[in-house]
Coordinates of C-alpha atoms and ligand atoms in Angstrom, one line a residue:
X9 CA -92.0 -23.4 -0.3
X10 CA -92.5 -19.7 -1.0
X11 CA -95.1 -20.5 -3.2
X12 CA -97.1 -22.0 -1.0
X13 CA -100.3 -20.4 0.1
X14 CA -102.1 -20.3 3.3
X15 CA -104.8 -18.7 5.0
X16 CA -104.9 -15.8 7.7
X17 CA -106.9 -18.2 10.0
X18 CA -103.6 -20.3 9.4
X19 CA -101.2 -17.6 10.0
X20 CA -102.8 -16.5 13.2
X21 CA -101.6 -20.1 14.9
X22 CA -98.1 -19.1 14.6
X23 CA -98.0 -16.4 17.3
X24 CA -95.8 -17.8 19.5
X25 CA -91.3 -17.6 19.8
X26 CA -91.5 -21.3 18.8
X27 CA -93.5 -20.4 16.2
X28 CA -93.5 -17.2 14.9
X29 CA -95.1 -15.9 11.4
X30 CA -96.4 -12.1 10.1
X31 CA -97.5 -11.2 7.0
X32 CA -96.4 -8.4 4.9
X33 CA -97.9 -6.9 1.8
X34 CA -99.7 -11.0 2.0
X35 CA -96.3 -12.4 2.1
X36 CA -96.3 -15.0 4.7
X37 CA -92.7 -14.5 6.9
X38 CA -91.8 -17.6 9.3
X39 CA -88.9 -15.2 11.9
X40 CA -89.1 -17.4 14.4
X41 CA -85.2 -18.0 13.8
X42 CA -85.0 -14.4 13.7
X43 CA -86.9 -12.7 16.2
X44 CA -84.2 -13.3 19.0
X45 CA -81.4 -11.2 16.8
X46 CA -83.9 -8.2 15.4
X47 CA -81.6 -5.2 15.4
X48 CA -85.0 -3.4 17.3
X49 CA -85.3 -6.0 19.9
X50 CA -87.8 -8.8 20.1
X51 CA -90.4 -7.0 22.1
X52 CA -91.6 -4.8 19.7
X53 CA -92.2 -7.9 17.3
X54 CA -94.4 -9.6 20.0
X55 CA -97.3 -7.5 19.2
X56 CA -97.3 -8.7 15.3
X57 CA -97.0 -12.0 15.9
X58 CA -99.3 -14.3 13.4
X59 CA -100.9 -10.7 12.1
X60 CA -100.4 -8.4 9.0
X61 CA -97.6 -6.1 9.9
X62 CA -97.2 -4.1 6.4
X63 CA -97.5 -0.9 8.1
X64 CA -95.6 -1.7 11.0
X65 CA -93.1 -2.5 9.2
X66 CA -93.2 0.3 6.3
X67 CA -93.6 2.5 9.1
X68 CA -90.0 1.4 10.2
X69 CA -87.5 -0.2 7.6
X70 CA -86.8 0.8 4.0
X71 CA -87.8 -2.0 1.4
X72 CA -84.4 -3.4 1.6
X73 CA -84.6 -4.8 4.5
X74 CA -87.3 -7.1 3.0
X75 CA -84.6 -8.4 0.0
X76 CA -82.7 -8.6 2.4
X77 CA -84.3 -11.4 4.4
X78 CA -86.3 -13.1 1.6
X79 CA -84.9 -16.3 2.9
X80 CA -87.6 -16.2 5.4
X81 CA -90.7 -16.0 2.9
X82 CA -93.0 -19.2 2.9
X83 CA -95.3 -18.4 0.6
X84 CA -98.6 -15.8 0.2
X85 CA -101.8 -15.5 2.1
X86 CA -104.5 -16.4 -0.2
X87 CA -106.2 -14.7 -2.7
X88 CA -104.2 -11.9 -1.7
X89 CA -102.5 -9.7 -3.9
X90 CA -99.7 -7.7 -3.9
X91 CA -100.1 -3.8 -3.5
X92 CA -96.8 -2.5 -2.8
X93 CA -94.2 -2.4 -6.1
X94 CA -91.1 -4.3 -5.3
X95 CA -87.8 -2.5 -6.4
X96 CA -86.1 -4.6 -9.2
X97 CA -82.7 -3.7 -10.3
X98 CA -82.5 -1.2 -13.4
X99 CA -86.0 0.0 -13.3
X100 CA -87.4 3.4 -13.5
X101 CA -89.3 4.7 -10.6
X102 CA -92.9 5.9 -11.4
X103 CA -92.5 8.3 -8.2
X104 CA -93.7 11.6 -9.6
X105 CA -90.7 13.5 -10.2
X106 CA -88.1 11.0 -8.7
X107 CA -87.0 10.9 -12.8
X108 CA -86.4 13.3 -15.8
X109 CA -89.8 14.0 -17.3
X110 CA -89.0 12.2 -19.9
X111 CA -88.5 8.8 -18.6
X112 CA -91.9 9.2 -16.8
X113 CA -94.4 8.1 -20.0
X114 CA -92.4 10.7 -22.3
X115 CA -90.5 9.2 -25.4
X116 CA -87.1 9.0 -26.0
X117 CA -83.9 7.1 -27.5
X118 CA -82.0 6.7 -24.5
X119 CA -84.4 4.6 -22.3
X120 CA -82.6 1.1 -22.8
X121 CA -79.2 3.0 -22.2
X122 CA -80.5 4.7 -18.5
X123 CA -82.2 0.7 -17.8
X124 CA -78.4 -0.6 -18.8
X125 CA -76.1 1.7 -16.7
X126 CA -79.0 1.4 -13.9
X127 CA -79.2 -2.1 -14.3
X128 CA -74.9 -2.1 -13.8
X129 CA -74.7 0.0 -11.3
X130 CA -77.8 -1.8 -8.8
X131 CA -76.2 -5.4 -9.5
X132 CA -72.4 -4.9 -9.8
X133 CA -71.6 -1.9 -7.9
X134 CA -74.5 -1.1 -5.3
X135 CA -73.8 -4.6 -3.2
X136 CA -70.5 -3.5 -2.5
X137 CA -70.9 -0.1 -2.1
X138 CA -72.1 0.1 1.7
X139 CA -69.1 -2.0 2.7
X140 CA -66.7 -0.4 1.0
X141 CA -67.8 3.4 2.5
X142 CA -67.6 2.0 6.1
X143 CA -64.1 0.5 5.5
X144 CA -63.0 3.6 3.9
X145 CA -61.7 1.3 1.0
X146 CA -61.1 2.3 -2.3
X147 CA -62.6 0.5 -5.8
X148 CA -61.0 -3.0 -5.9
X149 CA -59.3 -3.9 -9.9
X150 CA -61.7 -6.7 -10.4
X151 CA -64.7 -4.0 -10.4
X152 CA -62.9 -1.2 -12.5
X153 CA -62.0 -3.8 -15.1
X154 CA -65.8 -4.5 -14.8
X155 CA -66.5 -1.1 -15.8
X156 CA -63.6 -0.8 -18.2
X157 CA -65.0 -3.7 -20.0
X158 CA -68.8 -2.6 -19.7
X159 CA -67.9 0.7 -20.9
X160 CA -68.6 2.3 -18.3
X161 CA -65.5 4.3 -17.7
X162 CA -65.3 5.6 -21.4
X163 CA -69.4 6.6 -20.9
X164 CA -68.2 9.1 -18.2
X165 CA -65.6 10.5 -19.8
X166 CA -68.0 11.0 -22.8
X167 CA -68.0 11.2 -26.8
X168 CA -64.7 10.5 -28.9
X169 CA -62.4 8.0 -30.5
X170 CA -61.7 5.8 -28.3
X171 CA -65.6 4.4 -28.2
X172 CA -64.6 2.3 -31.1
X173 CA -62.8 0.3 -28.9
X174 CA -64.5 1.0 -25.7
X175 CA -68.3 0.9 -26.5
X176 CA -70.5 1.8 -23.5
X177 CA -73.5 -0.9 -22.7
X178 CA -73.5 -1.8 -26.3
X179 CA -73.9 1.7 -27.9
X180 CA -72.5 1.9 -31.7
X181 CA -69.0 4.9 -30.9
X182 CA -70.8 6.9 -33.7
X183 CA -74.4 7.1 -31.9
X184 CA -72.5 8.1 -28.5
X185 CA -73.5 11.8 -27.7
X186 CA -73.3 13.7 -24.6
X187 CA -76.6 12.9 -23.5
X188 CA -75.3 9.2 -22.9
X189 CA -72.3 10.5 -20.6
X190 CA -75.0 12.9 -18.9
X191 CA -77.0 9.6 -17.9
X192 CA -73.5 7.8 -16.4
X193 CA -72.9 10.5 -14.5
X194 CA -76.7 10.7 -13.2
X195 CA -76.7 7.3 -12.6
X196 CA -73.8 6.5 -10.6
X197 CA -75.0 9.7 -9.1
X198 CA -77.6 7.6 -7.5
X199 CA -75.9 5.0 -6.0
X200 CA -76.4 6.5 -2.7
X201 CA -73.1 6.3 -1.2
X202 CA -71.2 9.5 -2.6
X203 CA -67.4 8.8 -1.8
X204 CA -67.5 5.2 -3.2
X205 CA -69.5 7.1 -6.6
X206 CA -66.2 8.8 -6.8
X207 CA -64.2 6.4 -6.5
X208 CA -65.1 5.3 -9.7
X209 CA -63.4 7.2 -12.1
X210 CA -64.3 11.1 -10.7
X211 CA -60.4 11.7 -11.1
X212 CA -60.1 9.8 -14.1
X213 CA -63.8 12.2 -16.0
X214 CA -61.5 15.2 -15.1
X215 CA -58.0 13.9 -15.7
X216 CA -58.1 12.1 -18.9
X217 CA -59.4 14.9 -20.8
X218 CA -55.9 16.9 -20.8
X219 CA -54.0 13.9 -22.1
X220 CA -56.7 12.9 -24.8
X221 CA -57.6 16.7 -25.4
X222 CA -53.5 17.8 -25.4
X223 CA -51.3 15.2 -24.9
X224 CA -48.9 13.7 -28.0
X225 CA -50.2 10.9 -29.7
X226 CA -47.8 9.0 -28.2
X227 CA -49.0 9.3 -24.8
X228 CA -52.8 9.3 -26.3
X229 CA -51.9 5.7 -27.5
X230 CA -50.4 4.7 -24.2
X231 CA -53.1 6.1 -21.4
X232 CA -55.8 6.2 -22.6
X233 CA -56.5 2.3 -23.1
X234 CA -54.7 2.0 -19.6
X235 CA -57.5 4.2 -18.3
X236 CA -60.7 3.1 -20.1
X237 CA -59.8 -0.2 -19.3
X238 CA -59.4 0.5 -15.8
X239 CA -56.1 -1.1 -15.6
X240 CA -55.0 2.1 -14.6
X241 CA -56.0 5.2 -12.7
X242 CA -55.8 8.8 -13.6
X243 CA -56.5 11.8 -11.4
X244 CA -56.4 15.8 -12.1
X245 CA -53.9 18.2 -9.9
X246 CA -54.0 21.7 -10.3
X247 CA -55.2 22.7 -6.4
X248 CA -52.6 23.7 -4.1
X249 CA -52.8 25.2 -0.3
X250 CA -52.6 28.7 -1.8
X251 CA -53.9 28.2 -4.8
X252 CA -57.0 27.0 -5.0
X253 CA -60.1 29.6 -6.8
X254 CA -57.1 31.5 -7.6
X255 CA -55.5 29.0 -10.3
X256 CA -53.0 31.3 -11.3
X257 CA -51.2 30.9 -8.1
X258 CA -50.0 27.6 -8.7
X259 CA -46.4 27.4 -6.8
X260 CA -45.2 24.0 -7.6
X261 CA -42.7 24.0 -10.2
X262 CA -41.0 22.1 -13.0
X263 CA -37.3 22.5 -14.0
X264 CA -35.8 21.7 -17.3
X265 CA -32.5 19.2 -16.4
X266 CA -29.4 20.8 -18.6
X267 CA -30.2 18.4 -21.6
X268 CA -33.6 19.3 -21.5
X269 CA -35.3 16.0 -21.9
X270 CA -36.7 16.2 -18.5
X271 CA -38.4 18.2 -16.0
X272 CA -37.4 17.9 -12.0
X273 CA -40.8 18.3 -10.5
X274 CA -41.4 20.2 -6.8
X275 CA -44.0 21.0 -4.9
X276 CA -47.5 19.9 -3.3
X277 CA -51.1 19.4 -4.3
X278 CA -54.0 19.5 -2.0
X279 CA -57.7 17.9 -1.9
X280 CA -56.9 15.4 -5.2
X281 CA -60.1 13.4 -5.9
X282 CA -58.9 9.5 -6.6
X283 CA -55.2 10.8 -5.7
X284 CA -54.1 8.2 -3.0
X285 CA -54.6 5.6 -5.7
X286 CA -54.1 6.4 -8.9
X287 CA -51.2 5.9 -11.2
X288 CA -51.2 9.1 -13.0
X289 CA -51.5 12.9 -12.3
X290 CA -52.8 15.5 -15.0
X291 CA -50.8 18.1 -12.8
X292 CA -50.3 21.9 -13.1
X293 CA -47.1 23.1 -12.5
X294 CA -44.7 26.2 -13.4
X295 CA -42.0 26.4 -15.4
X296 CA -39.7 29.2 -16.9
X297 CA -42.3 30.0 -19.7
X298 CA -45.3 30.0 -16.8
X299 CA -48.2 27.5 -15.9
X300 CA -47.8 24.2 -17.8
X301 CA -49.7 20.9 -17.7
X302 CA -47.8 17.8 -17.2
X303 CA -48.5 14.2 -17.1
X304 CA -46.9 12.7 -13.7
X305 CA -46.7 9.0 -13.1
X306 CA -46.5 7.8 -9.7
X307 CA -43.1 6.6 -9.1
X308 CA -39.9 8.0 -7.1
X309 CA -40.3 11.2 -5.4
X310 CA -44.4 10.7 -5.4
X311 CA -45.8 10.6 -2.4
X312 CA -49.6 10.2 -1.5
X313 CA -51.4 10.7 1.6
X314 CA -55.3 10.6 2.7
X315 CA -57.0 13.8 3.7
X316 CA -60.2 13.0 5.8
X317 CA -63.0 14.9 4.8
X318 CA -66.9 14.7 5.7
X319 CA -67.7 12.0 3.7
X320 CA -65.7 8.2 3.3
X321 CA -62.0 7.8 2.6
X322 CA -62.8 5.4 -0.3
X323 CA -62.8 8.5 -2.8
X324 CA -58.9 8.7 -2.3
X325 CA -59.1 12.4 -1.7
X326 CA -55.0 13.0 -1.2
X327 CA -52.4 15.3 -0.1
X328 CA -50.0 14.7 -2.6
X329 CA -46.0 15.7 -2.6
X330 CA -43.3 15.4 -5.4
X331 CA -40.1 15.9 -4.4
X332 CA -37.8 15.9 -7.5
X333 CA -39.7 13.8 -9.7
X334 CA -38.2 13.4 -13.0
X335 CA -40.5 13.8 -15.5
X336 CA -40.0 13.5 -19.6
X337 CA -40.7 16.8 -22.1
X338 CA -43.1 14.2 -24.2
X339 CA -45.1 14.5 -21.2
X340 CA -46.2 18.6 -21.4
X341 CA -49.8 18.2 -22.2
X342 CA -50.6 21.3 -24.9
X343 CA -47.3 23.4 -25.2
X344 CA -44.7 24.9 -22.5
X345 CA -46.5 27.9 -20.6
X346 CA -50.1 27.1 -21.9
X347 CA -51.3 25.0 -19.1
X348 CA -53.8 28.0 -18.5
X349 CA -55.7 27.5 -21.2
X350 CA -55.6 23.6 -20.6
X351 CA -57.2 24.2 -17.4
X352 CA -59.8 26.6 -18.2
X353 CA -60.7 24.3 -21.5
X354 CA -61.0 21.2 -18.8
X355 CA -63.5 23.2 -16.6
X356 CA -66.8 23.1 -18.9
X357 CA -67.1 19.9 -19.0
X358 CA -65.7 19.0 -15.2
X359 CA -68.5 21.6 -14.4
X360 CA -70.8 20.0 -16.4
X361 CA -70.5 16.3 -14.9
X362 CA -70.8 17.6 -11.4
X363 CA -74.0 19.2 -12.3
X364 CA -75.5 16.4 -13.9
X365 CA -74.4 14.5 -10.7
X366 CA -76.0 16.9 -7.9
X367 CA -79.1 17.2 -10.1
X368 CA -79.5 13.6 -10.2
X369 CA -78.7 13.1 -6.4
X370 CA -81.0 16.2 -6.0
X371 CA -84.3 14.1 -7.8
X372 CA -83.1 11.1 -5.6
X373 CA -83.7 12.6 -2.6
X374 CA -87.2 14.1 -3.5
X375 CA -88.0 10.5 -4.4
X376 CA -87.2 9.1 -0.7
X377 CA -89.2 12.2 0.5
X378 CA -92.1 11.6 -1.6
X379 CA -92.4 8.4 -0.7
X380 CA -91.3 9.1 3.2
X381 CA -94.3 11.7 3.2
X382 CA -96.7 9.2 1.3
X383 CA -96.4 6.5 3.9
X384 CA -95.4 8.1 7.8
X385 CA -98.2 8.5 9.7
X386 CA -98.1 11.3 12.2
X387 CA -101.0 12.5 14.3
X388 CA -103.2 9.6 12.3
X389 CA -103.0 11.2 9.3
X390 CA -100.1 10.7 6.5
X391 CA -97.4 13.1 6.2
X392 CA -98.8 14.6 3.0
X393 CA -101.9 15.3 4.0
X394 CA -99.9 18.5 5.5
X395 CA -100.0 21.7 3.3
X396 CA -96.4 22.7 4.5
X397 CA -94.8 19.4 3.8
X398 CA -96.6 19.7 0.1
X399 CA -95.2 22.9 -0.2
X400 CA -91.5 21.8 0.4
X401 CA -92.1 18.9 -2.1
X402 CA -93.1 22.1 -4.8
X403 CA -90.0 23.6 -3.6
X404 CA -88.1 20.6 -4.6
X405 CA -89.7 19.5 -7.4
X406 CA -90.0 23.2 -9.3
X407 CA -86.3 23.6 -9.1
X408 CA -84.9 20.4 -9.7
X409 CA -87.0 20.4 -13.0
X410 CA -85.8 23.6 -13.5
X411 CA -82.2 23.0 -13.3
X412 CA -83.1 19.4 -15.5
X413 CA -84.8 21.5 -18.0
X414 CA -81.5 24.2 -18.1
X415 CA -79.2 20.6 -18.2
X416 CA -80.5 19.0 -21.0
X417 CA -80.7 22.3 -23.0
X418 CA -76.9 22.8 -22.3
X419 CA -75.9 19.0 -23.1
X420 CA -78.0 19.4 -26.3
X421 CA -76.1 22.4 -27.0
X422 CA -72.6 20.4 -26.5
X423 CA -74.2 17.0 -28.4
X424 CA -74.6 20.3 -31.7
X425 CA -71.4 22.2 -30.8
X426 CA -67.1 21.8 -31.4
X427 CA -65.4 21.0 -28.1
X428 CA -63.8 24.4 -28.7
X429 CA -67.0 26.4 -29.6
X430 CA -68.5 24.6 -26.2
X431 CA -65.5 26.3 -24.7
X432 CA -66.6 30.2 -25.8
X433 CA -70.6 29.7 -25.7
X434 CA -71.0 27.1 -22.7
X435 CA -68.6 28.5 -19.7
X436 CA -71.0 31.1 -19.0
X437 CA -74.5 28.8 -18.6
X438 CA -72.4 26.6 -17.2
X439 CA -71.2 28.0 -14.7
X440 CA -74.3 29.7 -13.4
X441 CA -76.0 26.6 -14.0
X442 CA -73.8 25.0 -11.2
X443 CA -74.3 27.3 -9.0
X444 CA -78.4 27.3 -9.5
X445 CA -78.2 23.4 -8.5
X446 CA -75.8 23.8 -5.9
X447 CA -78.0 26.5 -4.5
X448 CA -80.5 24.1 -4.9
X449 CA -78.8 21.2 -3.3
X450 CA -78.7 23.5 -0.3
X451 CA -82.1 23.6 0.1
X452 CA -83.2 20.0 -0.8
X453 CA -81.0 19.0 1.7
X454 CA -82.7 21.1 4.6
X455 CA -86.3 20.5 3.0
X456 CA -85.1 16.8 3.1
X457 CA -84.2 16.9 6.8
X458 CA -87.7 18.6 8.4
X459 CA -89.6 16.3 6.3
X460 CA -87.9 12.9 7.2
X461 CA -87.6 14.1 11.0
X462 CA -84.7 12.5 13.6
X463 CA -84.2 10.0 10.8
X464 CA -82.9 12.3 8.3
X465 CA -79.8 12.6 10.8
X466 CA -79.2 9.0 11.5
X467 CA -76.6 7.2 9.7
X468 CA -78.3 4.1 7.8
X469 CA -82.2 3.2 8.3
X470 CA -85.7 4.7 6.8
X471 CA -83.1 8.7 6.5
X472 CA -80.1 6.9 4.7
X473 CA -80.2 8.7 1.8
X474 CA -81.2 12.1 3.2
X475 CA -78.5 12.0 5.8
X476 CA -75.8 10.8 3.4
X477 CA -76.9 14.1 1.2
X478 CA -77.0 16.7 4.2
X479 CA -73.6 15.6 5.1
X480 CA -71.9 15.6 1.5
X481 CA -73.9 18.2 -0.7
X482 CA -71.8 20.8 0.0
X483 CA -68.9 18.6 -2.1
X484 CA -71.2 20.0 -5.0
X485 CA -70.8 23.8 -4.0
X486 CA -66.9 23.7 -3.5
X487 CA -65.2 21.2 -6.4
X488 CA -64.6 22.5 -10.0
X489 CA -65.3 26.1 -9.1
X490 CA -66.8 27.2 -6.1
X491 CA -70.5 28.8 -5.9
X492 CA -68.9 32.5 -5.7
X493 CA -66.8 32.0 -8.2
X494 CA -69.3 30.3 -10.9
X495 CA -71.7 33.1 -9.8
X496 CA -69.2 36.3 -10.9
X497 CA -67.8 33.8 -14.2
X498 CA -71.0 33.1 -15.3
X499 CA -72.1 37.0 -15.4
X500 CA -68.8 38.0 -16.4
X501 CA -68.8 35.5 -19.5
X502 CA -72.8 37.1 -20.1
X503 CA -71.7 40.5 -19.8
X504 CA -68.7 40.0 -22.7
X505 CA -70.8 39.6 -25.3
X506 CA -73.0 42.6 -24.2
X507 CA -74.1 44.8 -27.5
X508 CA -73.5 48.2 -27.2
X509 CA -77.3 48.9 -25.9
X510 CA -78.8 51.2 -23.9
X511 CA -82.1 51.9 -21.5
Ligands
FAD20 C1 -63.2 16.9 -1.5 C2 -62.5 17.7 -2.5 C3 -62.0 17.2 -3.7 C4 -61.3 18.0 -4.6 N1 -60.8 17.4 -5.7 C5 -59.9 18.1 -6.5 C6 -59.2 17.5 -7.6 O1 -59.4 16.3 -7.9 N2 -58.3 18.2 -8.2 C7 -58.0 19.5 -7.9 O2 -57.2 20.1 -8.6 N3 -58.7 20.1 -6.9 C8 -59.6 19.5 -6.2 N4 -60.3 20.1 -5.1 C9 -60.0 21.5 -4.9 C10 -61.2 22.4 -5.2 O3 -61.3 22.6 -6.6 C11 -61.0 23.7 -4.4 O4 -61.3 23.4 -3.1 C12 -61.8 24.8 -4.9 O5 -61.4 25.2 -6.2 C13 -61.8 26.0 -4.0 O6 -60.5 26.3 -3.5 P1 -60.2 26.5 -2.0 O7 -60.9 25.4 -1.2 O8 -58.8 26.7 -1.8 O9 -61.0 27.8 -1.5 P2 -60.5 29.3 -1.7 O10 -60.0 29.6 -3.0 O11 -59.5 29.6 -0.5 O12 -61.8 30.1 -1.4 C14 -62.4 30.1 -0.1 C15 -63.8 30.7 -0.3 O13 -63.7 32.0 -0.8 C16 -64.5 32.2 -1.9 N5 -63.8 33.1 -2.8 C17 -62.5 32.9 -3.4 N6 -62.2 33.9 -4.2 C18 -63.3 34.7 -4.3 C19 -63.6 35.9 -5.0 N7 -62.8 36.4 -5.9 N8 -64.8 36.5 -4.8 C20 -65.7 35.9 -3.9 N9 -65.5 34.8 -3.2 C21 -64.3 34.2 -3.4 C22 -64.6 30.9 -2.5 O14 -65.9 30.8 -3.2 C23 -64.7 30.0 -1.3 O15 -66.0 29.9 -0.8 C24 -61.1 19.3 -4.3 C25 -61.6 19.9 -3.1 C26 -62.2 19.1 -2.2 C27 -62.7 19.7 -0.9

């Protein structure tokens, strides 16, 4: 039936609520089922009846909305042919700058990885997604064993051993490099619904690395599979009410039993990313030696509770307690009193993914823009015909590019560099880095809003996107190290390897 073909004289005829047909982009559309339940009312449809409503209806609904109700397509008006690109899952836009350079006509060797991971994440987890913000529910088992077995839990967690057994989207363990986990994070970056996005695994990208990075082998050989296969879920625990920029304050504390095989655990975490369901806490504590890092699992004496915060409860953001949790000595992650240095050696690469997140979510919103500005027509004329709304697209552009540009030079650096050489050269760049995009967030975000109007503040619709960034970007600014705080690190780090030279 769809591909049947007819002509506008015949489409005219069908103007009436018995029979009721529009064209768009020369698609023919029989609604006559649907024009008594159109979310906008029926009225406005009258006016369209039996005519070509493209811009009508480009004017007022994303291209979604057309997938969505395929079913209603009876075929093409004749001789036309399409002019408007229809979205398929996994491919690149050729928006100018809604992608990295160089997946816009510029070569390189991890094209059919970016297609794969979109591909995933637009079939498997973008149908879902919408639902599952709303509810408030976290990621069901069936789609993080998906993931486990796609590889796409071991892709955000990045390079190392266990790609031999977890291969991400088909990519031989020895050819996996940072740039690959870069692209997962991107990717799932641009799912458009942040608090499901960290539901999958943003506890687990900053919580596994302690236990692969410090833990015995023991626990290594235990956990890790658990994780990557996404039987189980891991999360990261250092923050506390007092002691959250200032690390070092950490209160809760760990108490060797008298035959010292165990630790009786104390004390509270706030603001834990995945914490409300996962199995296992990477969790600062003190004991007599100072700050440690131990691996909790949830049992007696672990208690979880949801903390509501500006965006969906699906992320699992938790208040967590322990209240005399018995925990073995196998489980000290790096040695007794060295937790410190765990922490800080976690940070580059936590700081790292979040970047490679908000710069991604950053381009994604410049896309909708672009293409908001491209087709709203206000006073007759289309938004970009306005020099002021050009200039807030520069804005955009110039300094996501930037921050890409300063990205990819710091993930080429880690692809070249020892985890622990990352650690002395990378923290600095880093953590200025962050704050740039951050900073930059901040301003797409308002950018975003004046172009796209009334609807860059209403929840779902043409603004979606933009509102869902305006209302979570400042996650961005605040996790990992907050913009003050990567601000002084990042000149502090700069300023320790100062020569002695003068003016
Ligand atoms: C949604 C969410 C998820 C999180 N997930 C996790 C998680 O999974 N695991 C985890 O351990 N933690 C997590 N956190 C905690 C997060 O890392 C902390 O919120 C962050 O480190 C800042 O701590 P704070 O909120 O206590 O702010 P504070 O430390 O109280 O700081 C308040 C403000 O003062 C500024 N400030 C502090 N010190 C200075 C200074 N010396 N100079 C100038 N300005 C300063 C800060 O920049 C900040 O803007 C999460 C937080 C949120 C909100």
């Amino acid at each position: 039936m769809a591909d049947k073909r007819f002509t506008l004289e015949e489409v005219a005829k069908h103007n009436t609520k018995e029979s009721f047909w529009l064209v768009i982009d020369g698609e023919v559309y029989d609604i006559t089922k649907f024009v008594d339940v159109h979310p906008g009312g029926a009225q406005i449809l009258y006016e369209h009846a039996g005519k070509d409503a493209t811009e009508i209806f480009y004017g007022l609904h994303r291209q979604e909305v057309l997938l969505k109700y395929k079913r209603f397509k009876i075929g093409r008006v004749e001789g036309a042919e399409p002019q408007i690109e229809m979205h398929q899952p996994g491919a690149i836009s050729g928006v100018p700058y809604s992608e990295p350079s160089f997946w816009l006509g510029y070569k390189s060797p991890y094209f059919k990885f970016r297609k794969e991971v979109r591909k995933f994440v637009e079939e498997e987890i973008k149908p879902i997604a919408a639902a599952s913000e709303e509810a408030g529910k976290g990621p069901s088992a069936e789609l993080y064993a998906k993931m486990g077995a796609a590889g796409f839990l071991s892709a955000r967690v990045g390079p190392g051993p266990w790609m031999k057994f977890f291969p991400a989207f088909g990519v031989p363990a020895e050819e996996f490099d940072y740039f690959h986990e870069q692209i997962a994070h991107e990717e799932l970056a641009r799912l458009t619904y942040p608090s499901f996005s960290d539901s999958l695994g943003a506890g687990m990208v900053i919580g596994l690395p302690p236990v692969f990075n410090f833990g015995s082998d023991a626990l290594k050989k235990k956990i890790v599979p658990e994780v990557l296969s996404g039987k189980k879920r891991i999360c990261l625990a250092i923050t506390e009410p007092f002691a959250g920029s200032d690390v070092a304050n950490i209160q809760a504390t760990a108490t060797r039993t008298e035959d010292g095989k165990f630790f009786i655990v104390n004390g509270v975490k706030k603001w834990i990313t995945n914490g409300t369901f996962s199995d296992y806490f990477s969790t600062a504590v003190r004991t007599e030696k100072g700050i440690t890092m131990l691996l909790i699992e949830r049992g007696e004496g672990v208690e979880t509770e949801q903390i509501k915060t500006s965006y969906s409860s699906c992320a699992g953001t938790a208040y967590i307690t322990f209240t005399n949790v018995k925990v073995p000595v196998e489980n000290i992650l790096g040695k007794d009193g060295k937790g410190f240095q765990v922490i800080m050696y976690n940070f580059n690469h936590e700081r790292w993914s979040i970047i490679s997140a908000v710069v991604s979510s950053n381009r994604l919103v410049l896309e909708e823009c672009i293409k908001w500005a491209n087709q709203r027509l206000v006073f007759g004329k289309k938004l970009t015909s306005q020099a002021i709304i050009r200039f807030k697209i520069a804005n955009m552009a110039s300094k996501i590019e930037a921050c890409q540009h300063w990205l990819d030079n710091i993930t080429y650096q880690m692809t070249n560099m020892k985890y622990s050489e990352q650690a002395l050269r990378l923290a600095g760049p880093i953590a200025l880095l962050k704050f740039l995009s951050t900073r930059v967030s901040t301003e797409v975000s308002d950018d975003a809003c004046q172009i796209l109007g009334g609807r860059g503040i209403t929840k779902g619709g043409m603004g979606r996107v933009i509102e869902a960034h305006q209302r979570t970007f400042k996650y961005g600014s605040i996790l990992g190290g907050s913009e003050e705080i990567m601000a002084d690190l990042g000149v502090r780090q700069a300023l320790r390897s100062m020569p002695n030279s003068r003016l």
